[in-house]
């Protein structure tokens, strides 16, 4: 069967876009082929800086013929309908139609046969559409044609297209199409410098071979292999080791068609800069690899595993001088770059970290959440609260939080943002900070993702938790939660970070309490100073309070309407109505009084909110002397039921977000996520460590026969209950009446329930979940016996009711450990 | 190149290097312009690029443009950072299909042999928030050093480029250092002579770098500059408003160039203020936005002038 060869030859494609482009090309072409009934055998895409190529083999030469039926009018339908049917289907008379009966009557059916077309013609239609709609992250226009509308866009100017199609044994044909003046053919070009002439190709095999002869390695993987092997070899030959870097390798292989690996060196004096800075300089700016001493210290005690003064570059040409000029040129640039880096590093060391902090007062973290300076102060306070919970020294945690972000304003981090935290650690050590305090600069950003290491130093843990919780509650408070695939502030990652920090350090903490603390700190910043309540009332438009306006209406609404006050009174509140004499005149006094009352309450609530900012409206953080006044205002505010409700709502919402993240986390580890639901559903579960312990114990219990049977029994009880509850339209809460027990099994069950309730309850109180589960197990024989011998729906209504109450007690007893109704299976 | 006297060779002489580029691009049909007589941050600000990139009329030009970056001053101490340096700018509208080859030939013309040197086109999307302009292209590397910027303009002064112009910008001092094998820009041989006749880049510019760094960072008159910014901004708007020709049924502008001068002025004054550290982070965005608004208004006026419109 025939093969397709496609090449799109352009000016240099950005390295970072190449892999996806190859993938997109393969997917788009093969999807289209399949959609056209052309099922192929295999396809592979390739990419170099100057070409995107695709080979698809085993495509049928023709599309299969397509048979379809088309339903026409009823027998005896008006002539117009019949004529329309004949015209639409191309039949000459109704004799050619079939008749089919369905419940509505007898209908004419036309059998249509669409003959398959030659694949090459179909492909000639498909390809231009794919080129025109190719999903480059950014594409451009160029040249003379760019003046016209509808001009072709591509990632960079597209110069030529190869498209050939044909079976292996024959001379393939050119797929005839043209896009914006570029005619598909069978010509391409070799390496830009080493073999720039035109090459004529027929099919993939000779295409790839001829390119190789013209100094182009088509397959990106092959280029990577060459670079990696040669780089390792070059380093090894000098007794060193390549510092491998997959991301850099991917990029470098996208910058060359003919990789030539060379080694250069730089002055030893630069090794006084931290290795990470050298690496970032050489890697980011020059796309070169760094080299280290081998780490094997047993055999070579003098080998340190540290960077050496070598680097490895990948050129795109075989130079006539063997690469001398290229190495010399790269060494020059790297020397200059490292001089800059050294200068930055040494300049940074001259300023103490805390001296940088005042600048954060002018840097906005988020317009609704105040400045970086304010955020640092919040994290400090939160870290101090968290420190005792994780066993960290409070003063150290505060100091660490105080300094943790300071390196963001250093020269080195300005130049290499990825070194944030790490540089802070170096600078903190250099200025003589405590080792834990210094480490927290780097560690508090961790864990960054599911695979990242979780810090264990107590001080780092405290600051890491404070940092993440502040981020989460802040964005929660301003309603910037993740939705679908959108999570611009990486809040899911932050929540997962909190979960992992808590679990792997076995931290006991009530998240709810922490959220409340963090929220009271963060919400303070949400009430912006420039919108006093009078303004708010004057501009209040009950029709459009959608929480979208820029002056943080969301927070106001969140508070004012936490109990539905605004929803109930929005019509009455508008100040324009209060002051409008015309309205007042038409209205009776009661209504007016009602409105005035609502407005007074509105004003009172706003007043409480404003009091928090009131006297300090131009300061992100109240000055030391006024802190107690703010605290009072906050306390007053939070004593208000409406404010408490608002914060509870936010904290609960955030907690259920955590429950979801925990489920994802446990599911990824292969645990049953329904058990997480079963535990969270109990309510009041905000200690993650306890939740997980409970889930683990529950999982183990459910693996035993006792567990399985008890679950089945409980489910059975629940099912019966819900049926009967529906029937009677009532619930069967309340203690059963002992005097109504008729059978031993009833009494035994009642006894078992009492015993299990108290035993399991006691075990749970001691946080011994395994013991709680063992206690649960004792319920099983009684439940089994009960269902075996007892008919729940007794003829005597009182007995029936009592038995249903007993069933309800089973449910209640199991709730000592989990909500069994949420457990699957 | 062999017929050139030694002191004119691009690898020996800074001026010889400039002349070699001038000759090369003259051969490609460019008009060789002289620098624009105003202070600006980059060759792109020259009206021969910013404004001529707009509208359908073909345009090919090349020129040297002294570029002022007040913030980049280092009192003449940094080996390659200065508050005043030269850019060589080429603009071709529409972008010719062989622009990359022309560029590589220009490198050969200044002595960069592509069989010895590793020349690469590395993604670099260009955007100028002050000019309301963006384009796609590359930074061009020679042996790991960025020597030029290569851009296909997509939009300039808020106007879609139709057709697209190709722009090349060579960093002259950096390239010259490379050609001459010199590490510090001040050591560049300016005139290609040796011994007593030799004039270095430092002889010409070191004092200026010291004086202007002192001025830009420590002494420039902020109060005056703030006023100048507002004056330039107002003048630009005034000229733009006055330039619309009344009475004709075709919308026509008669003063785009003088108005644009004021936009250039405002931009440079902003750069001076920025270097002086008197503009806060939040204000910074708003100043950039104000200059951009001027640039866009000038672009809109330009496409209604003789040189900027279709016919």
Coordinates of C-alpha atoms in Angstrom, one line a residue, chain B residues 31-32 48 60 96 116 136 146 153 187 197 207 215-216 226 247 258 262 287 294 301:
Chain B
X31 CA 18.9 53.8 0.9
X32 CA 21.7 54.5 3.3
X48 CA 12.7 55.4 8.9
X60 CA 14.5 49.6 2.0
X96 CA 12.4 39.6 0.9
X116 CA 34.6 28.6 10.8
X136 CA 8.7 37.3 15.5
X146 CA 24.3 37.4 20.3
X153 CA 7.4 43.1 12.2
X187 CA 40.0 49.1 23.6
X197 CA 47.8 57.4 14.7
X207 CA 34.9 60.6 28.9
X215 CA 24.4 62.9 34.8
X216 CA 22.0 60.0 34.2
X226 CA 9.0 65.6 34.5
X247 CA -12.2 70.0 4.0
X258 CA 6.8 66.5 13.8
X262 CA 7.7 64.6 20.3
X287 CA 4.4 56.2 31.6
X294 CA 1.5 58.7 21.5
X301 CA -1.6 59.7 11.5

